PDB file of C-alpha atoms in Angstrom:
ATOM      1  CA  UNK A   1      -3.909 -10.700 -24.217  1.00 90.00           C
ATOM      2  CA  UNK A   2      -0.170  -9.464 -23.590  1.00 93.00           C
ATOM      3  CA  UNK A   3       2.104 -12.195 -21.914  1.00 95.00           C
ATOM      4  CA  UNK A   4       5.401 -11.635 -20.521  1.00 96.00           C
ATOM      5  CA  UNK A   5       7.202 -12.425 -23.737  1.00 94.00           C
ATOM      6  CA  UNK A   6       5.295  -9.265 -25.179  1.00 95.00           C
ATOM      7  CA  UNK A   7       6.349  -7.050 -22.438  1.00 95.00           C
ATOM      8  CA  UNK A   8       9.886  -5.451 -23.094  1.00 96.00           C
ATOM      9  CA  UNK A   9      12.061  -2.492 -21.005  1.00 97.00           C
ATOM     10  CA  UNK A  10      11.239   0.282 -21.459  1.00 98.00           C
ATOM     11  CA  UNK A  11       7.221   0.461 -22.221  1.00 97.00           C
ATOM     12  CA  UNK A  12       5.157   3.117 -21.399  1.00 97.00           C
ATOM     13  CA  UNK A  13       1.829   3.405 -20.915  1.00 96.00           C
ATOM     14  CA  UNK A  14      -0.086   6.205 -19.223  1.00 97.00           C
ATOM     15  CA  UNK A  15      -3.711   5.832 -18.523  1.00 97.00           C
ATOM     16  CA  UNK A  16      -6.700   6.569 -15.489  1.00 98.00           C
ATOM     17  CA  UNK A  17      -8.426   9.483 -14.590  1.00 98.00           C
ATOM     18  CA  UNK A  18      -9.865   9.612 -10.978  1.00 98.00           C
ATOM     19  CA  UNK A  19     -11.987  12.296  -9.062  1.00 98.00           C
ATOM     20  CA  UNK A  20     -11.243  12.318  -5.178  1.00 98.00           C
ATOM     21  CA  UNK A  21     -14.347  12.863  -3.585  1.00 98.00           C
ATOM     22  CA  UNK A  22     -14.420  14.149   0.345  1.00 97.00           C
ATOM     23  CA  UNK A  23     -16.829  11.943   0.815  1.00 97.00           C
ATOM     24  CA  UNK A  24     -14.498   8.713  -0.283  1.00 97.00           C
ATOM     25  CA  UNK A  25     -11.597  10.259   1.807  1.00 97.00           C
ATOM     26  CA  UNK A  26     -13.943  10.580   4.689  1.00 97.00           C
ATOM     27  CA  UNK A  27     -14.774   6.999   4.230  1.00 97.00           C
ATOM     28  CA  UNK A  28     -11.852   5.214   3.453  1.00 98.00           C
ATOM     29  CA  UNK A  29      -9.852   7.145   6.848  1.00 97.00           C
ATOM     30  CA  UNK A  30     -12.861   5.810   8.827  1.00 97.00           C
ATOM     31  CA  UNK A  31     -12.051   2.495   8.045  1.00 97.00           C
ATOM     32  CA  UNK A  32      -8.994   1.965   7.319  1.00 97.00           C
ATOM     33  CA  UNK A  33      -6.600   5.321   8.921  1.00 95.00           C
ATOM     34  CA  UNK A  34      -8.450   7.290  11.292  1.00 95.00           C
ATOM     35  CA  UNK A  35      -5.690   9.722  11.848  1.00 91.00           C
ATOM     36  CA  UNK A  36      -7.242  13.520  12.615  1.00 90.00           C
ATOM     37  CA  UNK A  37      -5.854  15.377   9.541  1.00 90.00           C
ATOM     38  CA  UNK A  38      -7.582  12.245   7.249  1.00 93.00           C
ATOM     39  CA  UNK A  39     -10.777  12.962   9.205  1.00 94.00           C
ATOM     40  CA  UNK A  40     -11.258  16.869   9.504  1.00 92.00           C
ATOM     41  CA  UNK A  41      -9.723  19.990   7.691  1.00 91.00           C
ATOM     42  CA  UNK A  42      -9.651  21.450  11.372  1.00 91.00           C
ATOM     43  CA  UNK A  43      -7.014  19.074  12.504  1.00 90.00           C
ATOM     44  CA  UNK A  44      -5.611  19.108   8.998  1.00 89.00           C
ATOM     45  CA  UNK A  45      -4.723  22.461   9.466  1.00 89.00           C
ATOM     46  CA  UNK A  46      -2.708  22.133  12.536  1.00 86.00           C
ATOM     47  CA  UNK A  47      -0.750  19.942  10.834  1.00 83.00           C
ATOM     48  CA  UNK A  48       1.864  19.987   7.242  1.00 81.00           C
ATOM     49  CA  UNK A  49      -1.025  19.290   5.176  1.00 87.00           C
ATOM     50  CA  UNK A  50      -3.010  22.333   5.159  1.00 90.00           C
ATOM     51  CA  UNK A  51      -6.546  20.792   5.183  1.00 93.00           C
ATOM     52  CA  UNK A  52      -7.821  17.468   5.248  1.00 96.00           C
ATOM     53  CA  UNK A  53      -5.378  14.777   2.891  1.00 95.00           C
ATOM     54  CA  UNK A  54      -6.313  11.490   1.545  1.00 96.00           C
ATOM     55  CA  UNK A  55      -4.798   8.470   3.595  1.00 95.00           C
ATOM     56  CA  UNK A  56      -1.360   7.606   1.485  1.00 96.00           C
ATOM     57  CA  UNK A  57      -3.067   3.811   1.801  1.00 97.00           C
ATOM     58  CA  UNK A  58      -6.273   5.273  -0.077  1.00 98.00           C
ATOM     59  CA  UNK A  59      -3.508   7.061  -2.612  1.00 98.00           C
ATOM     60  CA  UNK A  60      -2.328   3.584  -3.215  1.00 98.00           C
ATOM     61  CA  UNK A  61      -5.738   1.717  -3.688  1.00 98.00           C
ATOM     62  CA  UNK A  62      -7.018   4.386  -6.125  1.00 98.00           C
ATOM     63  CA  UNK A  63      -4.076   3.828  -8.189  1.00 98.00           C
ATOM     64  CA  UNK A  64      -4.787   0.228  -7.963  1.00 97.00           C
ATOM     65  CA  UNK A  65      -8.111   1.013  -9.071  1.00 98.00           C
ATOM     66  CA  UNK A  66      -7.203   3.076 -12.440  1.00 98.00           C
ATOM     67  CA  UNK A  67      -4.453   0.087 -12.916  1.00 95.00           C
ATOM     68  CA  UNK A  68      -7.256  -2.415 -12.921  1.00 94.00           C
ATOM     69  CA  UNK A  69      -9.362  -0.589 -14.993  1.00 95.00           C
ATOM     70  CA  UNK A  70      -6.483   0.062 -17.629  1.00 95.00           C
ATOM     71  CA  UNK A  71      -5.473  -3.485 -17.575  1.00 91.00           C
ATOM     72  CA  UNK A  72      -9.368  -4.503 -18.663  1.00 88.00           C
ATOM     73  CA  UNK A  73      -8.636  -2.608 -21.843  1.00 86.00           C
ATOM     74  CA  UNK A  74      -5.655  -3.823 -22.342  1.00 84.00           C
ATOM     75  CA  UNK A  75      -5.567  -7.123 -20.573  1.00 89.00           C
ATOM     76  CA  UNK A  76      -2.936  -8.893 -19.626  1.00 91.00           C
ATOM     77  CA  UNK A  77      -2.010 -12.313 -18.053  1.00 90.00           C
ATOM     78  CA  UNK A  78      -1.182 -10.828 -14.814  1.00 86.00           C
ATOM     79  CA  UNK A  79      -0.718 -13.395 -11.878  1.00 82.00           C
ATOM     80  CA  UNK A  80      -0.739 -10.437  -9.078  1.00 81.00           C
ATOM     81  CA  UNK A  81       2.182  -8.700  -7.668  1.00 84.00           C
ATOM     82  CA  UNK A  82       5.115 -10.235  -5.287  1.00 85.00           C
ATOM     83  CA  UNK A  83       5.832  -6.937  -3.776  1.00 94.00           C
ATOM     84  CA  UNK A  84       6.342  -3.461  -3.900  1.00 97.00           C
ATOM     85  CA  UNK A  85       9.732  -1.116  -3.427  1.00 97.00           C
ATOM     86  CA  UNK A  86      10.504   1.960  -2.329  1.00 97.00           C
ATOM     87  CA  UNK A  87       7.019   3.302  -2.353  1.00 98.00           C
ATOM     88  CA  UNK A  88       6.902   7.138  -1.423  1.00 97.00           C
ATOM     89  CA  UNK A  89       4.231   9.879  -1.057  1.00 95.00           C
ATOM     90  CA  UNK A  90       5.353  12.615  -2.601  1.00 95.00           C
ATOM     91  CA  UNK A  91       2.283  15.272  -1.871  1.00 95.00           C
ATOM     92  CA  UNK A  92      -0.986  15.228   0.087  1.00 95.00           C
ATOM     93  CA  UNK A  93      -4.131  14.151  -2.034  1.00 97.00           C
ATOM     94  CA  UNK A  94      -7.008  15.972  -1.197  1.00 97.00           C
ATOM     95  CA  UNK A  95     -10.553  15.765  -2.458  1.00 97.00           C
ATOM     96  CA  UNK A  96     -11.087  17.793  -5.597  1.00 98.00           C
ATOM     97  CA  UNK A  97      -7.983  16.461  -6.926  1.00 98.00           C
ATOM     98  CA  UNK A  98      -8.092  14.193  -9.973  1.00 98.00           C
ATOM     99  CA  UNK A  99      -5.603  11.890 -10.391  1.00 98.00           C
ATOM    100  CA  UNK A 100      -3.963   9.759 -12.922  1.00 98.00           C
ATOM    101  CA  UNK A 101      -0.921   7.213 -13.743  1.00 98.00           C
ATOM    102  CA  UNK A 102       2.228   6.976 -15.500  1.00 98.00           C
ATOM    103  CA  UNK A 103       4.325   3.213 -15.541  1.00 97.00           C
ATOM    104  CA  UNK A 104       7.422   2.125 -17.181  1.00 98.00           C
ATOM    105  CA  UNK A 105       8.886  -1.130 -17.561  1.00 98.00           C
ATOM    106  CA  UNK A 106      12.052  -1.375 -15.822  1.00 98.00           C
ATOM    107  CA  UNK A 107      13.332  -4.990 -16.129  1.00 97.00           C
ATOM    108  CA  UNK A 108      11.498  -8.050 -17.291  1.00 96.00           C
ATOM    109  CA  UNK A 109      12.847 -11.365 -16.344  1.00 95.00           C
ATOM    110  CA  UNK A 110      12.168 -15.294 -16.868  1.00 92.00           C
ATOM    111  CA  UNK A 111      11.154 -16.715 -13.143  1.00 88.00           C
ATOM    112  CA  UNK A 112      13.958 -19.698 -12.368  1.00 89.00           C
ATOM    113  CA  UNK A 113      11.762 -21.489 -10.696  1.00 88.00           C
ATOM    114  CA  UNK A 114       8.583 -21.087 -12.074  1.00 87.00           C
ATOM    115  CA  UNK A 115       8.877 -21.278 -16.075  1.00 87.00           C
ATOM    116  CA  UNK A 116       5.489 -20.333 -16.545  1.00 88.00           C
ATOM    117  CA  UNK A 117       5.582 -16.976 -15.356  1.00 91.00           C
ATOM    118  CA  UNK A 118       7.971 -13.854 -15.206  1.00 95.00           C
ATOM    119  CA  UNK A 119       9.121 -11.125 -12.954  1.00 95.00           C
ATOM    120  CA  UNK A 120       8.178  -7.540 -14.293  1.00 96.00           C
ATOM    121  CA  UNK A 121       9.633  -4.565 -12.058  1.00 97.00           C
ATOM    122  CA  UNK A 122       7.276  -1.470 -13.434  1.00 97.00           C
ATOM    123  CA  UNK A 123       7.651   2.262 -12.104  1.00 98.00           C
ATOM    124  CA  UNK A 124       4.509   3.542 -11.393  1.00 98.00           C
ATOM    125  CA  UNK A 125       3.998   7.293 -10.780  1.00 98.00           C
ATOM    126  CA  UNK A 126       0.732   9.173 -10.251  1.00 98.00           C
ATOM    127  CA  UNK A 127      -0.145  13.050 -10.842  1.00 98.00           C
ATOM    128  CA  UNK A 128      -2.469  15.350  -9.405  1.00 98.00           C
ATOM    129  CA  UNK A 129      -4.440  17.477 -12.144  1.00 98.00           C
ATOM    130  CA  UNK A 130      -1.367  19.571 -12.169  1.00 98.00           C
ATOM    131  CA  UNK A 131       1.254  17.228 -13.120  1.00 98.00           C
ATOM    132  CA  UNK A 132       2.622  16.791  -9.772  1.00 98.00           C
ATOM    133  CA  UNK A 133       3.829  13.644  -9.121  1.00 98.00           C
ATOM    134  CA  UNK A 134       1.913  12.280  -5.628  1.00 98.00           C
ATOM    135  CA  UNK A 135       2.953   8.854  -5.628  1.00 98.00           C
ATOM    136  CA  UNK A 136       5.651   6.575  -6.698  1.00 98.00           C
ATOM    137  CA  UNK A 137       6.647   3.081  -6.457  1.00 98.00           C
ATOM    138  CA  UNK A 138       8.177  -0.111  -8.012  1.00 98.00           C
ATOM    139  CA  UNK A 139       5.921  -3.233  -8.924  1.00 96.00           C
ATOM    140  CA  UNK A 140       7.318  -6.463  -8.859  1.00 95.00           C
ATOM    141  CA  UNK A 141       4.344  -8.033 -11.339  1.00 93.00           C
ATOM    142  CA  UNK A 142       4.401 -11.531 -11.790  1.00 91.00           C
ATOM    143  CA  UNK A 143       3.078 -12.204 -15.548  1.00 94.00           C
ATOM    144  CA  UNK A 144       2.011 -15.282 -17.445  1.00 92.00           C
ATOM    145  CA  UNK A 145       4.283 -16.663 -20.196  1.00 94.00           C
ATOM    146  CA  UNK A 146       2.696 -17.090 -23.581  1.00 92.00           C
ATOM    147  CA  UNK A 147       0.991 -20.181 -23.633  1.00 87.00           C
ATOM    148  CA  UNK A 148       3.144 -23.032 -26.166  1.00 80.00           C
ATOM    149  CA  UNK A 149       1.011 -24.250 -29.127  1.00 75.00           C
ATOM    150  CA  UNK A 150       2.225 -27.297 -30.867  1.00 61.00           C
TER     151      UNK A 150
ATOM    152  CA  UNK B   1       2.766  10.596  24.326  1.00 90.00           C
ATOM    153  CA  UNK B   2       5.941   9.120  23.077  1.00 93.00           C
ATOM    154  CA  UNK B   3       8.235  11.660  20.961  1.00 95.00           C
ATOM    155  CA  UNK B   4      11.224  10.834  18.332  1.00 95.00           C
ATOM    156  CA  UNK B   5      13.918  11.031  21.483  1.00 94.00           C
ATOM    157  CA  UNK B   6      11.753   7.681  23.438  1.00 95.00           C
ATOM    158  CA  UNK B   7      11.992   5.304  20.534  1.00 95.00           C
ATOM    159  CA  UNK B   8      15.086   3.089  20.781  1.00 96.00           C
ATOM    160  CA  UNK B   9      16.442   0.600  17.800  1.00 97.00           C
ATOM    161  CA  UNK B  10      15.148  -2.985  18.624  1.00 98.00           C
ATOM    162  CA  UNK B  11      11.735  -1.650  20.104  1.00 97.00           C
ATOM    163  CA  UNK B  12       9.141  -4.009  19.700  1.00 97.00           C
ATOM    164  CA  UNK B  13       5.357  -3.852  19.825  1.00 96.00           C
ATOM    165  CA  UNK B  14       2.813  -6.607  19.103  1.00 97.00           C
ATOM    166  CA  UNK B  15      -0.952  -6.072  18.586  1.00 97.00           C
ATOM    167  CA  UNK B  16      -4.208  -5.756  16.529  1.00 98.00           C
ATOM    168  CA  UNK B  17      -7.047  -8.523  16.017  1.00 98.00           C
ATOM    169  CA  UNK B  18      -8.883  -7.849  12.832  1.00 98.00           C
ATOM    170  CA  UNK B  19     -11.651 -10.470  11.423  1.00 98.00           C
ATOM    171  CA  UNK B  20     -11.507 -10.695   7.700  1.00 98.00           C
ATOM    172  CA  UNK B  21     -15.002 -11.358   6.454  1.00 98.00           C
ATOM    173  CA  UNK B  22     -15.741 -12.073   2.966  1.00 97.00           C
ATOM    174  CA  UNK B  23     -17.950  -8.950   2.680  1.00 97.00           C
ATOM    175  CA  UNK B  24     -15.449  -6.849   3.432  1.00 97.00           C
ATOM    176  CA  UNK B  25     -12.989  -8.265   1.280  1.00 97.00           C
ATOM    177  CA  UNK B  26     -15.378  -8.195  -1.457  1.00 97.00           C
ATOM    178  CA  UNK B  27     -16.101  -4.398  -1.153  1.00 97.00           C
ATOM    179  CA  UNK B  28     -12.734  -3.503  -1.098  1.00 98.00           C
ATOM    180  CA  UNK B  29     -11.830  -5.649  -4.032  1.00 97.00           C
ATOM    181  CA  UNK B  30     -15.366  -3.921  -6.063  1.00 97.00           C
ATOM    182  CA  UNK B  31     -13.763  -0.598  -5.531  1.00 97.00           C
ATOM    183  CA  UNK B  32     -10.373  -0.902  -5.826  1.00 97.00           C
ATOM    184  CA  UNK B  33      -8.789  -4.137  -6.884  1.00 95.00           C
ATOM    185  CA  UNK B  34     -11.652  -5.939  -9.209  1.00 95.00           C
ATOM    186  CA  UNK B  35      -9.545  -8.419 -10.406  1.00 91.00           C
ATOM    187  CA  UNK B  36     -11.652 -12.088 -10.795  1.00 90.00           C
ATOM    188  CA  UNK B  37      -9.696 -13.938  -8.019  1.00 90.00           C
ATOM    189  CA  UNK B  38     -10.585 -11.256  -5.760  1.00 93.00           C
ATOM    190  CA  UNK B  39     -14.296 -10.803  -6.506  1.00 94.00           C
ATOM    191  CA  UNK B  40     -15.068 -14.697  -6.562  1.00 92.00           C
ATOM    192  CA  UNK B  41     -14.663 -18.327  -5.385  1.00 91.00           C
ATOM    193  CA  UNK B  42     -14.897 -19.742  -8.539  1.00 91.00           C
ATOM    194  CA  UNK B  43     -12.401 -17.360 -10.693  1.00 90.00           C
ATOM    195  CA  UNK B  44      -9.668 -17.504  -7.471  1.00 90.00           C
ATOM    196  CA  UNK B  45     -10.395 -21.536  -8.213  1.00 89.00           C
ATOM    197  CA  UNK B  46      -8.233 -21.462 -11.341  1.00 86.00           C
ATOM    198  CA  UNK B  47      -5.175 -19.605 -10.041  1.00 83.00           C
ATOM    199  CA  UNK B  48      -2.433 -20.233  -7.100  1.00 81.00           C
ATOM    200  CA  UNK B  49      -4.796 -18.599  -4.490  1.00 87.00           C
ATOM    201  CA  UNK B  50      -7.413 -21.555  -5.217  1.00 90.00           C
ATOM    202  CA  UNK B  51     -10.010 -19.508  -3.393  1.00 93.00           C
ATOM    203  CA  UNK B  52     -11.237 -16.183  -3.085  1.00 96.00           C
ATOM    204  CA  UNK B  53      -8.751 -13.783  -1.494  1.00 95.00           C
ATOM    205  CA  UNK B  54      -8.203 -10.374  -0.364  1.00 96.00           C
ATOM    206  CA  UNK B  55      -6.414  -7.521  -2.148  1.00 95.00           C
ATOM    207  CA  UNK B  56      -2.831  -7.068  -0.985  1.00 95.00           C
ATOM    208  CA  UNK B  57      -3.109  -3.468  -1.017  1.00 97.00           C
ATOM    209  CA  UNK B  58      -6.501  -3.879   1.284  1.00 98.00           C
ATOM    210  CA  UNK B  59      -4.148  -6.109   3.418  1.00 98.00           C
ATOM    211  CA  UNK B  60      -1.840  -3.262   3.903  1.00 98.00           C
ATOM    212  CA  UNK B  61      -5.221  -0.864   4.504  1.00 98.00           C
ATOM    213  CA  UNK B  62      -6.050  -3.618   7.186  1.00 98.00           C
ATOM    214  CA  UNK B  63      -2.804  -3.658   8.848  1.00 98.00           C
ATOM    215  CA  UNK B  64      -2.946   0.134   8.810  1.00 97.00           C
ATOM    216  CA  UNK B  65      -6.334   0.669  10.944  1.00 98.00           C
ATOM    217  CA  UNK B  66      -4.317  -2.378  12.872  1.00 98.00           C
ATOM    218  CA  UNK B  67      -1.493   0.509  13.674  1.00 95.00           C
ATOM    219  CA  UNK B  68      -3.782   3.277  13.938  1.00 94.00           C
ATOM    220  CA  UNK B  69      -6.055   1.609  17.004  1.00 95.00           C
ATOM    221  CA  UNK B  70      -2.651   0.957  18.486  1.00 95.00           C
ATOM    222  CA  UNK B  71      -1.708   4.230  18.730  1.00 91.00           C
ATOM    223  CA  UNK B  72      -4.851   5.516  19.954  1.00 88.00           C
ATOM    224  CA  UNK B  73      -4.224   3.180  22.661  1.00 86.00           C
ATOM    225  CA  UNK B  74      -0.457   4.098  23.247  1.00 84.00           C
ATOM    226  CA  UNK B  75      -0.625   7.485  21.541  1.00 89.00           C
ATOM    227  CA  UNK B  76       3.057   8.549  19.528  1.00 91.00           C
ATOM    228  CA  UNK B  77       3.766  11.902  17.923  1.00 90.00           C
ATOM    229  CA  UNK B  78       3.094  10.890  14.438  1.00 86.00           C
ATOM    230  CA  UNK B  79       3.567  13.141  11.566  1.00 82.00           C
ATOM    231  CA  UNK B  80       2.577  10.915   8.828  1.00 81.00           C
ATOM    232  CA  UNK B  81       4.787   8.116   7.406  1.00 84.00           C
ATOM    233  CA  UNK B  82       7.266   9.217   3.751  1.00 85.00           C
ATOM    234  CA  UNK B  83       7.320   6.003   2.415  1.00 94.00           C
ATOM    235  CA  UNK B  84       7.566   2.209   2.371  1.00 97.00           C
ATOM    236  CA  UNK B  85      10.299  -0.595   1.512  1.00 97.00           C
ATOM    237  CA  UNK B  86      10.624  -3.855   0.922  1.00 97.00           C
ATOM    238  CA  UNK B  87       6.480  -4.363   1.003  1.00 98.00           C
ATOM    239  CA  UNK B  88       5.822  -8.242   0.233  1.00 97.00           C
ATOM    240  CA  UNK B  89       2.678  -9.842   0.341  1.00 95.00           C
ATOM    241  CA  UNK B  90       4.196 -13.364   1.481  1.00 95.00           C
ATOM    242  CA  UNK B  91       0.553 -15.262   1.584  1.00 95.00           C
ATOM    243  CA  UNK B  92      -3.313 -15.428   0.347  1.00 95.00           C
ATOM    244  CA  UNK B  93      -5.342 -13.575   3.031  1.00 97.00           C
ATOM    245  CA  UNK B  94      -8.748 -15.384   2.972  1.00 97.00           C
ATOM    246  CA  UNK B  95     -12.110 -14.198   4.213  1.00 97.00           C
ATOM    247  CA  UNK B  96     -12.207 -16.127   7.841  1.00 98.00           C
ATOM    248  CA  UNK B  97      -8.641 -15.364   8.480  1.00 98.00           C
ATOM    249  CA  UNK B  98      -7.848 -12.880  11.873  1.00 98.00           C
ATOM    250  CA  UNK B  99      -5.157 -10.633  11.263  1.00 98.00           C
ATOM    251  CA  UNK B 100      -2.559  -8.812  14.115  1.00 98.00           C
ATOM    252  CA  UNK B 101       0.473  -7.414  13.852  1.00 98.00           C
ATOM    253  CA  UNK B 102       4.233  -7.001  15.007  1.00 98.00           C
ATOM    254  CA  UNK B 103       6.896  -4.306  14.911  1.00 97.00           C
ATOM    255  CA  UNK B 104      10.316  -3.674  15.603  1.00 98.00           C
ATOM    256  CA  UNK B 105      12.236  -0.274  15.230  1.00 98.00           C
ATOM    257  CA  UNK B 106      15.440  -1.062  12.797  1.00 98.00           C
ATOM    258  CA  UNK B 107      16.891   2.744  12.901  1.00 97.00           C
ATOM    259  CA  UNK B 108      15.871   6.158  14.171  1.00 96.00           C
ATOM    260  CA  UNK B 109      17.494   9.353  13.431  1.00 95.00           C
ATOM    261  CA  UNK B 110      16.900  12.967  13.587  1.00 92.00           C
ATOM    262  CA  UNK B 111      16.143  15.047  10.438  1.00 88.00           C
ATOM    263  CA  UNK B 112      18.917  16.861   9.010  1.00 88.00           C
ATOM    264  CA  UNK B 113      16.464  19.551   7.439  1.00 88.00           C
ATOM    265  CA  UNK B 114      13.832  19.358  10.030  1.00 87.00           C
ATOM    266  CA  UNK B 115      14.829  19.130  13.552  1.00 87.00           C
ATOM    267  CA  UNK B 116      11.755  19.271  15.186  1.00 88.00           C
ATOM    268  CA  UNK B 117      11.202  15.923  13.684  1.00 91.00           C
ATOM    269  CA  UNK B 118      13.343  12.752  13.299  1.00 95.00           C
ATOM    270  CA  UNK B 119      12.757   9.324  10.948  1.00 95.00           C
ATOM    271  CA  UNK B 120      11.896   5.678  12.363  1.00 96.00           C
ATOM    272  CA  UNK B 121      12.562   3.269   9.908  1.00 97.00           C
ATOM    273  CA  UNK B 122      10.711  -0.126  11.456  1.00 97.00           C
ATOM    274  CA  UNK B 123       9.765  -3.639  10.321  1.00 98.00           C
ATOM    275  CA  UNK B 124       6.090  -4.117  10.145  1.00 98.00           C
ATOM    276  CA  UNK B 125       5.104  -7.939   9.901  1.00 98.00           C
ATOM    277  CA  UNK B 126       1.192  -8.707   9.510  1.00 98.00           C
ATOM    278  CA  UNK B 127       0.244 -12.199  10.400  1.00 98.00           C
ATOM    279  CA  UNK B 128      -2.578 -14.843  10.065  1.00 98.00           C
ATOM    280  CA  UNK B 129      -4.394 -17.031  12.981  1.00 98.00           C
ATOM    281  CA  UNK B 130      -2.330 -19.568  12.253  1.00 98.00           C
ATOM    282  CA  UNK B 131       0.754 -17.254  12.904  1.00 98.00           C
ATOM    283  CA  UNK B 132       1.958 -17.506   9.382  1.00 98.00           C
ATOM    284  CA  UNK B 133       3.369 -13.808   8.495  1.00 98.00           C
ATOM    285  CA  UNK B 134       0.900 -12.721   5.609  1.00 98.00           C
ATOM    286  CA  UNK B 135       2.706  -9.265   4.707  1.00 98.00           C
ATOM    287  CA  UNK B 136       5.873  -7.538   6.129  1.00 98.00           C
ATOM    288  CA  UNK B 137       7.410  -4.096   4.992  1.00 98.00           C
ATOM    289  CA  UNK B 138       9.839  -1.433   6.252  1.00 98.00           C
ATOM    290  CA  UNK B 139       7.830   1.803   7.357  1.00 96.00           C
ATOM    291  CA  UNK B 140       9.796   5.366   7.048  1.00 95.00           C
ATOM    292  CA  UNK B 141       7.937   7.176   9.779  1.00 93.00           C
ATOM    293  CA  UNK B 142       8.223  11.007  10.210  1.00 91.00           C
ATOM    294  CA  UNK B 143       7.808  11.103  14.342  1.00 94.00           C
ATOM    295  CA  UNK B 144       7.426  14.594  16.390  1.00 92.00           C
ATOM    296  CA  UNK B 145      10.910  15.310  18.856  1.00 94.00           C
ATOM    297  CA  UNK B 146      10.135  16.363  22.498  1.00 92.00           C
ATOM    298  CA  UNK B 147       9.044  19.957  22.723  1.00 87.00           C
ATOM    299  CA  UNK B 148      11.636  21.900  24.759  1.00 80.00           C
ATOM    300  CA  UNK B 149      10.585  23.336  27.817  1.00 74.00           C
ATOM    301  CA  UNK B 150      12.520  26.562  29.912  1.00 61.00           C
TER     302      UNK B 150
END
């Protein structure tokens, strides 16, 4: 298990590998962002994105998803996240893309008011299958201290 | 249809009533955020959220369909959104809770490089039943301007 005192500015780690399947775009923009050119390449086609896109929010939860996954092999004693900043979409995601992630450790810092846990601000970028970047934003992580032993 | 030139700073808009059920919550979480506290009571038990809880980033996914079946209703030239700021995920969401939403427009200006399009920056603030704001963040929307007509 890493804790926060492992974590230092700086680390890299670059991990995931996920298939975007039409029928997982489809589904997710059903739910969740039923906007026409997340729904049909028709009305995709009228629009900047060419044919039909993956919701930015499904971008985002898929990323979640490979960070997850990473973190189960190499855990760590996360605590979940306070936030997120300046989170941008970079290019449409569109099924038959495979995507995977990037993160860096920006600053790592004690909490003042909770000295069992620490702030971790992480960049976190992820690429299409041609190393285009399609996503990018800053985690504020909130990570367990290394328990004391006497 | 509303267009770039109708939106004034200060605009405000208040809407959206979405159940949270715990199925939901838990399907979300199974694809795309399995961590323990947000797959079971008894794991979410032993950390701050003391019972199971949704994902933030299926919060956000929430709040989105939120937006969406508010524009359906009062339809806006949308072009798809370039990014997000300040995102913070300020409480738990729990299965049970009903969510709705609030927004206010903080800054609109036309596009430099694109002028048939201009950029909305606005405050969007998710809340609970119990009016308790659950997640707030700065949207940078890309909206359509007016079409010209001779």
């Amino acid at each position: 298990m890493r804790y926060f005192d492992d974590i230092q500015v700086g680390d890299r780690a670059s991990f995931g590998r996920y298939p975007v399947t039409r029928e997982e775009v489809l589904d997710f923009a059903r739910k969740y962002d039923p906007q026409p050119f997340h729904l049909s390449d028709e009305a995709a086609a009228a629009t900047h994105f060419g044919r039909l896109a993956a919701s930015g929010w499904h971008t985002n939860a898929m990323t979640m998803a490979m960070l997850v996954a990473h973190h189960a092999d190499a855990p760590v004693a996360s605590l979940g996240a306070a936030g997120i900043d300046e989170l941008r979409w970079l290019k449409p995601v569109f099924p038959g893309d495979t995507l995977r992630c990037e993160t860096e450790v920006l600053e790592a810092r004690a909490s003042q008011s909770r000295p069992e846990m620490g702030i971790v601000r992480s960049r976190m970028t992820t690429f299409n299958q041609q190393d285009e970047p399609v996503l990018t934003f800053i985690a504020n992580a909130l990570i367990g201290r290394r328990p004391v032993r006497d």
